[in-house]
PDB file of C-alpha atoms in Angstrom:
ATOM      1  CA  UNK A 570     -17.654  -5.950 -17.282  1.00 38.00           C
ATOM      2  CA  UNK A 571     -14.217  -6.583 -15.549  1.00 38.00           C
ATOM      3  CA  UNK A 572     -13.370  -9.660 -14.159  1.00 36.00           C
ATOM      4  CA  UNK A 573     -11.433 -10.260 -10.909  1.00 37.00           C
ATOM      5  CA  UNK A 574      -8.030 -11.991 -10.927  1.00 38.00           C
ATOM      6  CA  UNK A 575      -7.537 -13.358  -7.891  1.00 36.00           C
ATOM      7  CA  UNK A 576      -3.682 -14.077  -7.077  1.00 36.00           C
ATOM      8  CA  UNK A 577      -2.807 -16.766  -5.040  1.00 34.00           C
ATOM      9  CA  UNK A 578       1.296 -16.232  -6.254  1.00 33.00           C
ATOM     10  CA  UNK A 579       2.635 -13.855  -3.549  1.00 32.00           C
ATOM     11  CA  UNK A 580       3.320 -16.185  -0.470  1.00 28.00           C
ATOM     12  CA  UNK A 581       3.162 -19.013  -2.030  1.00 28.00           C
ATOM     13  CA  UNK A 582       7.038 -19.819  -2.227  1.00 28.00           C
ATOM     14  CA  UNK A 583       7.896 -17.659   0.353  1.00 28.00           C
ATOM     15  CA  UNK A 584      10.970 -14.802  -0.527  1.00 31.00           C
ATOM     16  CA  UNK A 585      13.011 -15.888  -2.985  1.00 31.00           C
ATOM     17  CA  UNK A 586      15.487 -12.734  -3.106  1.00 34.00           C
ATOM     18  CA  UNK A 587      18.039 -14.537  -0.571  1.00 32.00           C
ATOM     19  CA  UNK A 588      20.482 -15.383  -2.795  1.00 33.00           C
ATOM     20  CA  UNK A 589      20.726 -12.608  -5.068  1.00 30.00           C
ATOM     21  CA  UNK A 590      24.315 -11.753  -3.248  1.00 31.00           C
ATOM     22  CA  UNK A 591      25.872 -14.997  -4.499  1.00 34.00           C
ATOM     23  CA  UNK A 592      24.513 -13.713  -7.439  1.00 31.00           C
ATOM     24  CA  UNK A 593      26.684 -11.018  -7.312  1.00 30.00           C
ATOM     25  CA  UNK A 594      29.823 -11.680  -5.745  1.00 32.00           C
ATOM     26  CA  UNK A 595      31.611 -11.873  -8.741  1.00 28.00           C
ATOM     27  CA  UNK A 596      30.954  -7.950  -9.156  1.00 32.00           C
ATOM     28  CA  UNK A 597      33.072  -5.520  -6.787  1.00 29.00           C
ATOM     29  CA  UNK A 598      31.534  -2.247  -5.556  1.00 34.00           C
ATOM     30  CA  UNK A 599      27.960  -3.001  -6.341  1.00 37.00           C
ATOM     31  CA  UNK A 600      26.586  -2.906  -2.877  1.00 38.00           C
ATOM     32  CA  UNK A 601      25.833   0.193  -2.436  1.00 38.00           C
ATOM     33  CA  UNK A 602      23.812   0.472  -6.110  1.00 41.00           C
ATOM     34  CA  UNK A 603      22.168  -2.882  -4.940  1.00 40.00           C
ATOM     35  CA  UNK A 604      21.314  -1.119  -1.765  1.00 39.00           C
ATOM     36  CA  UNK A 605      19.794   2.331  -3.923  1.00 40.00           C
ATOM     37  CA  UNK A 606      17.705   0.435  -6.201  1.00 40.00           C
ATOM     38  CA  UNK A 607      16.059  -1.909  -3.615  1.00 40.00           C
ATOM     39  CA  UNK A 608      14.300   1.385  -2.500  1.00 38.00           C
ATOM     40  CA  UNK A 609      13.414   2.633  -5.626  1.00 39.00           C
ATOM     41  CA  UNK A 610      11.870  -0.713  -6.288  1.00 37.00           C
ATOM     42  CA  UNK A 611      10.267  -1.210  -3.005  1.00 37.00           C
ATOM     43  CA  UNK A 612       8.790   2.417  -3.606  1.00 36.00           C
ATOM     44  CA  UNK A 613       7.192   1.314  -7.120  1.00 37.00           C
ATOM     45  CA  UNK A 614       6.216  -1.842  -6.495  1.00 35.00           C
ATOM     46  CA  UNK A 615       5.138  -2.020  -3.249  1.00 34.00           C
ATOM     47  CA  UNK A 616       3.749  -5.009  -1.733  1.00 34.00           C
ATOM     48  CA  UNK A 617       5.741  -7.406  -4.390  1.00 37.00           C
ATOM     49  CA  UNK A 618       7.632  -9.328  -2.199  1.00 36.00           C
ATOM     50  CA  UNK A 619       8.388 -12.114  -3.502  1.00 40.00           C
ATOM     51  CA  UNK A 620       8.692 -10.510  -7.087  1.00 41.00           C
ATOM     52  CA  UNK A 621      12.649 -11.708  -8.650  1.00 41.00           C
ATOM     53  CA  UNK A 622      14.066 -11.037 -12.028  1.00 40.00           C
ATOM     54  CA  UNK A 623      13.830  -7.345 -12.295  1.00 43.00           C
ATOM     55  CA  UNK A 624      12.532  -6.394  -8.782  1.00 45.00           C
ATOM     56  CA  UNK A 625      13.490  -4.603  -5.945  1.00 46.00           C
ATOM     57  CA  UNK A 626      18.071  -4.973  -6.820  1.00 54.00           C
ATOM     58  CA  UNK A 627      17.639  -4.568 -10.686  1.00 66.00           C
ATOM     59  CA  UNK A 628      18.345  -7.059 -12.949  1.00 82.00           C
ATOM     60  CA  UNK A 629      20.328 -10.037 -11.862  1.00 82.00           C
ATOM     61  CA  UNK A 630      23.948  -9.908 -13.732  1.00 85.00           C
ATOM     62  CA  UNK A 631      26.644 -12.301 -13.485  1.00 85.00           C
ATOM     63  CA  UNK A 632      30.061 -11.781 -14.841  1.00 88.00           C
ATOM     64  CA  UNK A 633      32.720 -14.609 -15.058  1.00 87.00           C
ATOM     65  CA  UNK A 634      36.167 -16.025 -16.341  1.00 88.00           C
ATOM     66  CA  UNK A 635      35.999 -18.139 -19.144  1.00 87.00           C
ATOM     67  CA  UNK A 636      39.490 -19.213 -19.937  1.00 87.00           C
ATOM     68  CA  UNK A 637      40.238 -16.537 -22.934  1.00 91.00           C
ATOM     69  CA  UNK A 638      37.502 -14.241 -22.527  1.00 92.00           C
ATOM     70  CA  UNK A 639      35.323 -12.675 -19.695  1.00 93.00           C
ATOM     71  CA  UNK A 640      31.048 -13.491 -19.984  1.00 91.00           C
ATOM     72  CA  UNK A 641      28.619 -10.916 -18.655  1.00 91.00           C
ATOM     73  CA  UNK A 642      24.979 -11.853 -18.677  1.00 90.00           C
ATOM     74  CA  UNK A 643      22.111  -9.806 -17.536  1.00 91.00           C
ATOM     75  CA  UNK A 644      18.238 -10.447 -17.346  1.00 91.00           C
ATOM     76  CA  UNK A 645      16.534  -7.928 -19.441  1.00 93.00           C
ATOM     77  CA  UNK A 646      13.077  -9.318 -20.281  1.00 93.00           C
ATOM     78  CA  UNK A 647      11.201  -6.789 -22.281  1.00 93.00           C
ATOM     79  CA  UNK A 648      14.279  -4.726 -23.809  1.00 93.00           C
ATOM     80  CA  UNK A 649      14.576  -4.501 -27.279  1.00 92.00           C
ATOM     81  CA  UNK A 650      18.287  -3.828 -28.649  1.00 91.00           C
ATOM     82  CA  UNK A 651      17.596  -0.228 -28.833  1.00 92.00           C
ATOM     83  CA  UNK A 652      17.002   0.132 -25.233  1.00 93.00           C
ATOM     84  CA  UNK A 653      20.537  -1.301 -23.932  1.00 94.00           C
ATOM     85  CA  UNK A 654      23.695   0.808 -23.779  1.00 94.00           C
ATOM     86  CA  UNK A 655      26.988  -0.748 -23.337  1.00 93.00           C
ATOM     87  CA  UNK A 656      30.537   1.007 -22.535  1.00 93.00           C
ATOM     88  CA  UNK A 657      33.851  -0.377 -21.615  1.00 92.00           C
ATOM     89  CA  UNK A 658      36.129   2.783 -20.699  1.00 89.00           C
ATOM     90  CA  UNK A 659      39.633   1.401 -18.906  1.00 83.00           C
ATOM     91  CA  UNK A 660      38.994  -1.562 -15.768  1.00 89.00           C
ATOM     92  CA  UNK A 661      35.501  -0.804 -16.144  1.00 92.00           C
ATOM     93  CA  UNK A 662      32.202  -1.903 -17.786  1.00 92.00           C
ATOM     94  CA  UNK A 663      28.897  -0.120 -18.097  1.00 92.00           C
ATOM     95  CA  UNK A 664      25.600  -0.835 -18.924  1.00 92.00           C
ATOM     96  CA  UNK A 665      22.350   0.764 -18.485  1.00 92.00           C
ATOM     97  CA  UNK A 666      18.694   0.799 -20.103  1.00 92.00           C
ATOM     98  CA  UNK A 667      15.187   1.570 -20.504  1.00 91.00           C
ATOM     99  CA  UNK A 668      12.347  -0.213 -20.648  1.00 90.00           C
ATOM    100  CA  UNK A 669       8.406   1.189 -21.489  1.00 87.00           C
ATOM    101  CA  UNK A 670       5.934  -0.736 -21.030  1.00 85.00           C
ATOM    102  CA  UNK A 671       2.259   0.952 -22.542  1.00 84.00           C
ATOM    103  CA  UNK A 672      -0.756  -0.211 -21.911  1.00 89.00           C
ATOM    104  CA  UNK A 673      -2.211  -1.420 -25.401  1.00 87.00           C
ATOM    105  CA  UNK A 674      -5.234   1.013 -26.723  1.00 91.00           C
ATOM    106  CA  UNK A 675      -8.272  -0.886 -25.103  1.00 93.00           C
ATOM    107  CA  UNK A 676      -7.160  -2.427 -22.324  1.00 93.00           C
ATOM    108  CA  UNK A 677      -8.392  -2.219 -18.281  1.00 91.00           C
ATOM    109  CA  UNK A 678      -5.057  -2.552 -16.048  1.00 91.00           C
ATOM    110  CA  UNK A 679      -5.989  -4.783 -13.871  1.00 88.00           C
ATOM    111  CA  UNK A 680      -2.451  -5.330 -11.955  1.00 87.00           C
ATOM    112  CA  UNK A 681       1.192  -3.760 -13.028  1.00 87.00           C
ATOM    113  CA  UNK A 682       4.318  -5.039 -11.554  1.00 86.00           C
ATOM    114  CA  UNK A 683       6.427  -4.464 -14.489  1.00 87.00           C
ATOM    115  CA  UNK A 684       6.253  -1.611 -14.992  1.00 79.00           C
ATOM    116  CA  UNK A 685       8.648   1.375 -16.921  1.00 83.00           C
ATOM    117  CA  UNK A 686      12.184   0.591 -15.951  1.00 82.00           C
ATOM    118  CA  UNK A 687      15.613   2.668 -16.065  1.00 87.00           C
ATOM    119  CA  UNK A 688      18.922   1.034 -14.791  1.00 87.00           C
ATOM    120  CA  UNK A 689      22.470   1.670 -15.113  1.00 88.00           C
ATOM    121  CA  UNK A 690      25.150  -0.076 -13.220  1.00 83.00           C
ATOM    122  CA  UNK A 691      29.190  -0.743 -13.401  1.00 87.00           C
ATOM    123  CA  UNK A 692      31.604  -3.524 -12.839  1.00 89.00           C
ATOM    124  CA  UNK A 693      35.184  -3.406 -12.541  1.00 91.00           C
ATOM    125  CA  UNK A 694      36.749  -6.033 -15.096  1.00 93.00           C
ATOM    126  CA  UNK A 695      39.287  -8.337 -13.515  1.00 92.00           C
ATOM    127  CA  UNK A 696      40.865  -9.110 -16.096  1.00 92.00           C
ATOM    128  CA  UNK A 697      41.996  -6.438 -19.600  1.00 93.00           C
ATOM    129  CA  UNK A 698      39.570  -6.888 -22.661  1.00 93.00           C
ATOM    130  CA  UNK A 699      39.587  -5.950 -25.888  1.00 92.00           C
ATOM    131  CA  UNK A 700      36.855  -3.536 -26.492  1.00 90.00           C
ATOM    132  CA  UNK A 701      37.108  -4.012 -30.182  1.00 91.00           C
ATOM    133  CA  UNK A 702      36.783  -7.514 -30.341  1.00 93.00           C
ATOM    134  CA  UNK A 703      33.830  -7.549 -28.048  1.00 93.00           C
ATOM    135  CA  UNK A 704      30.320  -8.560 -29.171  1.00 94.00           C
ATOM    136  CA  UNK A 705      26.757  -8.533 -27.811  1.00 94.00           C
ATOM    137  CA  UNK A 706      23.747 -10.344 -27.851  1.00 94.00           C
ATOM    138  CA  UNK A 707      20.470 -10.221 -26.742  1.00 95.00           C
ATOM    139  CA  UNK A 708      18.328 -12.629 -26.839  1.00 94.00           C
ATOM    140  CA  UNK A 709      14.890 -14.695 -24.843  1.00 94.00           C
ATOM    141  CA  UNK A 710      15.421 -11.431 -22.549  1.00 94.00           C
ATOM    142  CA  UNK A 711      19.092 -12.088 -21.758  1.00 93.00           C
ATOM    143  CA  UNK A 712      21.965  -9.826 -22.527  1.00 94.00           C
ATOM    144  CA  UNK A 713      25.254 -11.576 -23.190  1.00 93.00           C
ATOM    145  CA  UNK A 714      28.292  -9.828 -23.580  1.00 94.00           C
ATOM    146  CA  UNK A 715      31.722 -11.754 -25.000  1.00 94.00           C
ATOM    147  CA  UNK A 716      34.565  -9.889 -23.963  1.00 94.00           C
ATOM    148  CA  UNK A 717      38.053 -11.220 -24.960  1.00 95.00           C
ATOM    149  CA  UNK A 718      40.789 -10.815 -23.104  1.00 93.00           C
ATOM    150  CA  UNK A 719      43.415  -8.419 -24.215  1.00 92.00           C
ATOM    151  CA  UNK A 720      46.518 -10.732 -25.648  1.00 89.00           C
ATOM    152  CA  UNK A 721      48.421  -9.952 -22.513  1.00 87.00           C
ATOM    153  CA  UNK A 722      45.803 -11.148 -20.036  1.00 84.00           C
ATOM    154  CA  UNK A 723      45.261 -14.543 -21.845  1.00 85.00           C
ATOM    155  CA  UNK A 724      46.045 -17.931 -19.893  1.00 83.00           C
ATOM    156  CA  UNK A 725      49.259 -19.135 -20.457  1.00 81.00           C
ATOM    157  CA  UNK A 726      50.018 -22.414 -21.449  1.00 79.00           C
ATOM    158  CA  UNK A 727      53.583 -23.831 -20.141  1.00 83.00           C
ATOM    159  CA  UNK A 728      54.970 -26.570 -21.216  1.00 84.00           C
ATOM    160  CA  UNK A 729      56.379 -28.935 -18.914  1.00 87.00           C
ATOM    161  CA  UNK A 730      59.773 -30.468 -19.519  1.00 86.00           C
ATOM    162  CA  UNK A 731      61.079 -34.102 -18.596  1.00 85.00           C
ATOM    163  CA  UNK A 732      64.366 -33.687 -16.569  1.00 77.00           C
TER     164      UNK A 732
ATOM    165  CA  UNK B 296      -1.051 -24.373 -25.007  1.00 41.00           C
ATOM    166  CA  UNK B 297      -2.378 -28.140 -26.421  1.00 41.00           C
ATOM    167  CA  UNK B 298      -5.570 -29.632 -25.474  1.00 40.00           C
ATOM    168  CA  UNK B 299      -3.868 -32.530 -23.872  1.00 39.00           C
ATOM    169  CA  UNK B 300      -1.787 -29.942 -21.163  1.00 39.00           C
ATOM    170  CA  UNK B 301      -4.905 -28.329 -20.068  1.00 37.00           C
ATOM    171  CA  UNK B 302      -6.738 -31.692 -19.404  1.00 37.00           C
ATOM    172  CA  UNK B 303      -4.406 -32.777 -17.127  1.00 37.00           C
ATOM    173  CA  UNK B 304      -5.215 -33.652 -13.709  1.00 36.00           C
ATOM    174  CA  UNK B 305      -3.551 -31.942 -10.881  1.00 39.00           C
ATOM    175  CA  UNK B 306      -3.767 -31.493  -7.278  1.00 40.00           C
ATOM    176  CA  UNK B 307      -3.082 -28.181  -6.449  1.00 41.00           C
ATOM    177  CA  UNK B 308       0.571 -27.646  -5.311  1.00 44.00           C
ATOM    178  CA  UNK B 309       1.339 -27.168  -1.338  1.00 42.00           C
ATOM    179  CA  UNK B 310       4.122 -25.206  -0.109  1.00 43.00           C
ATOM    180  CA  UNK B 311       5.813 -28.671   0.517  1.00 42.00           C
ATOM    181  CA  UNK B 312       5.891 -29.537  -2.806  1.00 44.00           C
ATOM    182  CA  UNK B 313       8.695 -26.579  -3.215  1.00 45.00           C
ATOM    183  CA  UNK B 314      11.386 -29.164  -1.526  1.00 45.00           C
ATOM    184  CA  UNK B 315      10.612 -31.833  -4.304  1.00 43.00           C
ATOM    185  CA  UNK B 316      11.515 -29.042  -7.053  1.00 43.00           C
ATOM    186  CA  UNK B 317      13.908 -30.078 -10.060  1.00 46.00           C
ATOM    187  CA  UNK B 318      17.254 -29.557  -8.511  1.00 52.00           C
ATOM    188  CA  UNK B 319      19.428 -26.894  -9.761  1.00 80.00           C
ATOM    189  CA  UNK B 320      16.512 -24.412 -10.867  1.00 87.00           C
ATOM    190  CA  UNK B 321      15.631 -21.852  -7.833  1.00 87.00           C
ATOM    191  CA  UNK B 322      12.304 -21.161  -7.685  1.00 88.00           C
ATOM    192  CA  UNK B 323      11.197 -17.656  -8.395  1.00 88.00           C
ATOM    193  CA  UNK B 324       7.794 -15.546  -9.133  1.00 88.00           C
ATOM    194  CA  UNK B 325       7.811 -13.571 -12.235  1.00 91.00           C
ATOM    195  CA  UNK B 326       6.541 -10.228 -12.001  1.00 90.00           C
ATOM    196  CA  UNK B 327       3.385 -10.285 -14.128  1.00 91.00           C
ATOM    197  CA  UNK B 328       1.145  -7.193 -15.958  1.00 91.00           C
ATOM    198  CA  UNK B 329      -2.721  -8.443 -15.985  1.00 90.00           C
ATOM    199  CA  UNK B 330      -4.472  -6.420 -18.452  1.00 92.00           C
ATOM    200  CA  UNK B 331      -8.132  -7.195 -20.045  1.00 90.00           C
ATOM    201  CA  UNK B 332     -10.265  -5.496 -22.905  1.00 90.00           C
ATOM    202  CA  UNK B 333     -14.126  -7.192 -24.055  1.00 87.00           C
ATOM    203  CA  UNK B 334     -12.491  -9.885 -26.137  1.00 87.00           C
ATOM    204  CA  UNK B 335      -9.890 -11.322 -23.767  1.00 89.00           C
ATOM    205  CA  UNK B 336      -7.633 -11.141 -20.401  1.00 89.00           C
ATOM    206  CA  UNK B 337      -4.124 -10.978 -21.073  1.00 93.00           C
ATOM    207  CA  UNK B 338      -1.276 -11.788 -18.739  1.00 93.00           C
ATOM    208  CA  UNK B 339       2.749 -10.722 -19.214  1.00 94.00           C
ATOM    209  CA  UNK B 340       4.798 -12.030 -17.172  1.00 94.00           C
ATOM    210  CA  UNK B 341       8.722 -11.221 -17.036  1.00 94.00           C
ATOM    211  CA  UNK B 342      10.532 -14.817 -17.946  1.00 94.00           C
ATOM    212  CA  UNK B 343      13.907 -13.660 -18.872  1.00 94.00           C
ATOM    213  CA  UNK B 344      16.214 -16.556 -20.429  1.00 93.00           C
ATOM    214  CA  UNK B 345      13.125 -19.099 -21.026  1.00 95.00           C
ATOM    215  CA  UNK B 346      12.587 -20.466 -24.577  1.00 92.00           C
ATOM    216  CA  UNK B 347       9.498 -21.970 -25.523  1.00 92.00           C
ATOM    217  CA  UNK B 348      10.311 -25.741 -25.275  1.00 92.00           C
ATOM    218  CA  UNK B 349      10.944 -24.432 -20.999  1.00 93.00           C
ATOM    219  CA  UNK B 350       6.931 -23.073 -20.433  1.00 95.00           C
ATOM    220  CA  UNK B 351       4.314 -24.574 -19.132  1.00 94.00           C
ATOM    221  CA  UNK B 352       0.711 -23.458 -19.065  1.00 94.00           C
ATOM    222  CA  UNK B 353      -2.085 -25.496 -17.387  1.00 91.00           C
ATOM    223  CA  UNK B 354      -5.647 -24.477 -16.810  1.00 88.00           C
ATOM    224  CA  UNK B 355      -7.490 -26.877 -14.453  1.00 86.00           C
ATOM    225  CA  UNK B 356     -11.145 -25.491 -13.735  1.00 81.00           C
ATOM    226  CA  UNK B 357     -10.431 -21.908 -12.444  1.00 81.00           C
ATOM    227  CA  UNK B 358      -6.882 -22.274 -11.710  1.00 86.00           C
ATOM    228  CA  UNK B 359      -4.132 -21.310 -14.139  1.00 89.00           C
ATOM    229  CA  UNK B 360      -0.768 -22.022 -13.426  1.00 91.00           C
ATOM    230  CA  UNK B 361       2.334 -20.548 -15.412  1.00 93.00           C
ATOM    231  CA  UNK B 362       5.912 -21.866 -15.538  1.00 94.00           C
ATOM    232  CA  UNK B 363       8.729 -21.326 -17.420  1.00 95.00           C
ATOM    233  CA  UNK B 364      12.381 -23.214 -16.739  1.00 94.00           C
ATOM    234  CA  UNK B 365      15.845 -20.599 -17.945  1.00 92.00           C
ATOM    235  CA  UNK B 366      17.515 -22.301 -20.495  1.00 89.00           C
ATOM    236  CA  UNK B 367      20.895 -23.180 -18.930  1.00 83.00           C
ATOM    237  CA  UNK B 368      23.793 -21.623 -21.153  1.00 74.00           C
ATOM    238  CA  UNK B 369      26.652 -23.996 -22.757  1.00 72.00           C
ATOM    239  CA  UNK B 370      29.723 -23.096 -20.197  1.00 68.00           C
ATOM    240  CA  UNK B 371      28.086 -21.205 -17.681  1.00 65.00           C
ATOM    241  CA  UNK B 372      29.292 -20.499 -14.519  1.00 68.00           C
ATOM    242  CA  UNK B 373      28.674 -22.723 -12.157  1.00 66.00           C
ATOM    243  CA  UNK B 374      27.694 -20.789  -9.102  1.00 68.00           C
ATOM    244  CA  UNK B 375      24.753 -19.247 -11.953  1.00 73.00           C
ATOM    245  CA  UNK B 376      21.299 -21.127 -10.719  1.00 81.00           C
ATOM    246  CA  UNK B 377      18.996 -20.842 -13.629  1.00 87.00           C
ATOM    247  CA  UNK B 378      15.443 -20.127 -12.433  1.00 90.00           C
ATOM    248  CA  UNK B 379      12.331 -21.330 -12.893  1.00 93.00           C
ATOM    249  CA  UNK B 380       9.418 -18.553 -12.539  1.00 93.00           C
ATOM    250  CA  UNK B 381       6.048 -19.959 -11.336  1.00 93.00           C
ATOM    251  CA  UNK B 382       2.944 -18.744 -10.507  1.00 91.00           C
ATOM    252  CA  UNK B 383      -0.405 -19.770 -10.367  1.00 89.00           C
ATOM    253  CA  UNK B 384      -4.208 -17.714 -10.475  1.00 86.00           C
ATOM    254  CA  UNK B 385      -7.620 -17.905 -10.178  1.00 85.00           C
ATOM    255  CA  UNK B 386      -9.429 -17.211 -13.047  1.00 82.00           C
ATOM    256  CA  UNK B 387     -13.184 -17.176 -13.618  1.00 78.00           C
ATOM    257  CA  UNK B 388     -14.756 -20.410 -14.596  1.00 75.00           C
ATOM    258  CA  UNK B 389     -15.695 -18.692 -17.837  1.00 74.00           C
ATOM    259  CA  UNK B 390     -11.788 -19.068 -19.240  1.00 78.00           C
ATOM    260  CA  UNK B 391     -11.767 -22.190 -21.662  1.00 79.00           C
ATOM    261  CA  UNK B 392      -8.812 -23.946 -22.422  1.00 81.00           C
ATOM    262  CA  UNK B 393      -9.040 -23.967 -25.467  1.00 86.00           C
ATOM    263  CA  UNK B 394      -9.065 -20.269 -25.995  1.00 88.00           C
ATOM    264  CA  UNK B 395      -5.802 -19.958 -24.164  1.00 91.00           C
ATOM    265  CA  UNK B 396      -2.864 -19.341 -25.985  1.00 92.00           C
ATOM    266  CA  UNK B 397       0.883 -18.583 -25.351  1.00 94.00           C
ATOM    267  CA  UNK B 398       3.358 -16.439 -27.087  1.00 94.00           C
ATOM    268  CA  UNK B 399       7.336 -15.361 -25.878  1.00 95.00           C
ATOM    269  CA  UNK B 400       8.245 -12.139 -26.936  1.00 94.00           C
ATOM    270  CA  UNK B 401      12.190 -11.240 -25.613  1.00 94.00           C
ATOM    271  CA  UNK B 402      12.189 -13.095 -22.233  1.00 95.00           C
ATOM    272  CA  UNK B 403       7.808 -11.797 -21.731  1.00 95.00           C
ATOM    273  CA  UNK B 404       4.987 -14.233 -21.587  1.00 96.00           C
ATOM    274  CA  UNK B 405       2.164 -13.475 -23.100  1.00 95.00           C
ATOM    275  CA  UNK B 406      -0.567 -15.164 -22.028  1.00 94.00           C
ATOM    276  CA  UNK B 407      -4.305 -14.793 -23.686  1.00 94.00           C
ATOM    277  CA  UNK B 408      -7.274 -16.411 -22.032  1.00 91.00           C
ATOM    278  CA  UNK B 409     -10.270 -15.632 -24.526  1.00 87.00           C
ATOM    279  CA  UNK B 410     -13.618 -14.955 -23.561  1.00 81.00           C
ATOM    280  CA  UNK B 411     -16.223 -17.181 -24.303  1.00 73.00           C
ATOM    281  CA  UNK B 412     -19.074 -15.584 -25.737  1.00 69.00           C
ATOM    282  CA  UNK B 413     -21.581 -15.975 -22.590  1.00 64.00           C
ATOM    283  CA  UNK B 414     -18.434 -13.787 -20.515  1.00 60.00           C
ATOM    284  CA  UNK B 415     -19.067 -10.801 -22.829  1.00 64.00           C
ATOM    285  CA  UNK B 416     -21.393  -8.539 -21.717  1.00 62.00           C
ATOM    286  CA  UNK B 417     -25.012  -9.154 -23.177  1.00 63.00           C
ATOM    287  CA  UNK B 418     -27.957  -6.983 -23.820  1.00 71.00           C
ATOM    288  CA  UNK B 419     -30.708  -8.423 -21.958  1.00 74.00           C
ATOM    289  CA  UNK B 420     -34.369  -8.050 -23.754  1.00 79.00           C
ATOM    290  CA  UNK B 421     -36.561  -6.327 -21.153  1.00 84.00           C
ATOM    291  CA  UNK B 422     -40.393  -7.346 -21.873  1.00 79.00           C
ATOM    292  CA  UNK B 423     -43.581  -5.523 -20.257  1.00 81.00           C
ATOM    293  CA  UNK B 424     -45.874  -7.947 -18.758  1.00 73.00           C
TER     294      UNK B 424
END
């Protein structure tokens, strides 16, 4: 016998996707990816309106300046290390991944809004890294990527003289 | 999810109560997988950057409410809201507390509501009068 779910979640806190450019504005030339993937999205999921994380842009991303190094994070709930790819070629970072999900042997799906996901995306760096020294980590779903500013684009310190 | 967290009181949430949220977390609905065999009804839902100590699982009679705060990074950006994913259900009155349980698996609730034995499906013993 299957029982009914009844979902009282959609509508509940309205659409919460209003921000996601704020999100974002620390990423140049994305618009027009943002733009590609909220149909894709909108054609798998559907009626999920008020879905966030992973729905209808792709995964929310920020990238900023800390001092001697650049941070990138990236919700990727779901993604095992395997499934990320990460490249840094010149001014520019990429990343991009896969995510299945199965249904486990037994199992009646009752609703799917995750779903199988494939994204890839770029961001110019502002600043130049060092690929080298750069590390990774994923972890509670989040990717974060530690990229250290190449010796020439560190922060300066300058001392200040008394005349 | 402890005993004490499911036998807690609570009037279900209006729309106004989304102005009174924590502030700094922006609300948001995970996107959730419902799947269900004989034994149980299981519930994923996508909660990237939340750590145990930051869910929170009620059941009060049939409704089931899921939350789950980001944890908010040492030195992160300030303009970076951390979320909190919420959503809540309506499950059949058949779903007993106590055989809920909660797991985090990379950023994915899992959420198991057991069936109590009179949910399963029963033979029933047809007599001839």
């Amino acid at each position: 016998m299957l029982t009914r779910i009844n979902d009282w979640g959609l509508g509940r806190w309205g659409d919460l996707g209003g921000d996601l450019e704020a999100s974002f504005r620390a990423l140049d030339g994305l618009r027009r990816e943002m733009d590609r993937w909220a149909t894709d999205f909108d054609r798998q999921f559907g009626g999920v309106a008020g879905g966030r994380s992973l729905s209808r842009v792709g995964p929310r991303m920020s990238l900023y300046d800390a001092g001697s190094e650049l941070k990138l994070r990236v919700e990727l709930p779901g993604f095992q290390d395997d499934d990320v790819q990460l490249s840094i070629d010149g001014g520019t970072i990429t990343i991009s991944g896969e995510r299945q999900v199965g249904t486990p042997e037994g199992y009646t799906v009752h609703r799917r809004e995750r779903g199988d996901l494939t994204f890839s995306r770029s961001a110019t760096l502002p600043t130049k890294v060092d690929p080298e020294k750069s590390t990774a980590l994923l972890e509670h779903g989040i990717l974060e990527v530690t990229l250290p500013k190449a010796p020439e684009a560190q922060p300066k310190q300058i001392a200040v003289k008394v005349g | 999810m402890s005993k004490d967290a499911a036998m807690v009181t609570r009037q279900p949430q209006t729309p106004d109560e989304t102005t009174s949220q924590p502030r700094g977390y922006e609300r948001a609905l995970p996107l959730v997988d419902v799947l269900e065999n004989d034994d149980e009804i299981l519930i994923l839902a996508d909660m990237p950057g939340v750590a145990a100590h930051g869910v929170d699982v009620r059941l009060e009679r049939s409704e089931l409410s899921i939350s789950g705060r980001q944890a908010v990074p040492d030195g992160a950006e300030p303009a970076w809201r951390p979320l909190e994913f919420a959503r809540a259900f309506t499950v059949p009155d058949s779903v007993e507390a106590e055989r809920v349980s909660a797991e985090l698996h990379g950023g994915v609730l899992h959420l198991r509501l057991g069936k109590g034995d009179h949910a399963k499906p029963k033979r029933i013993q047809v007599t001839s009068g």
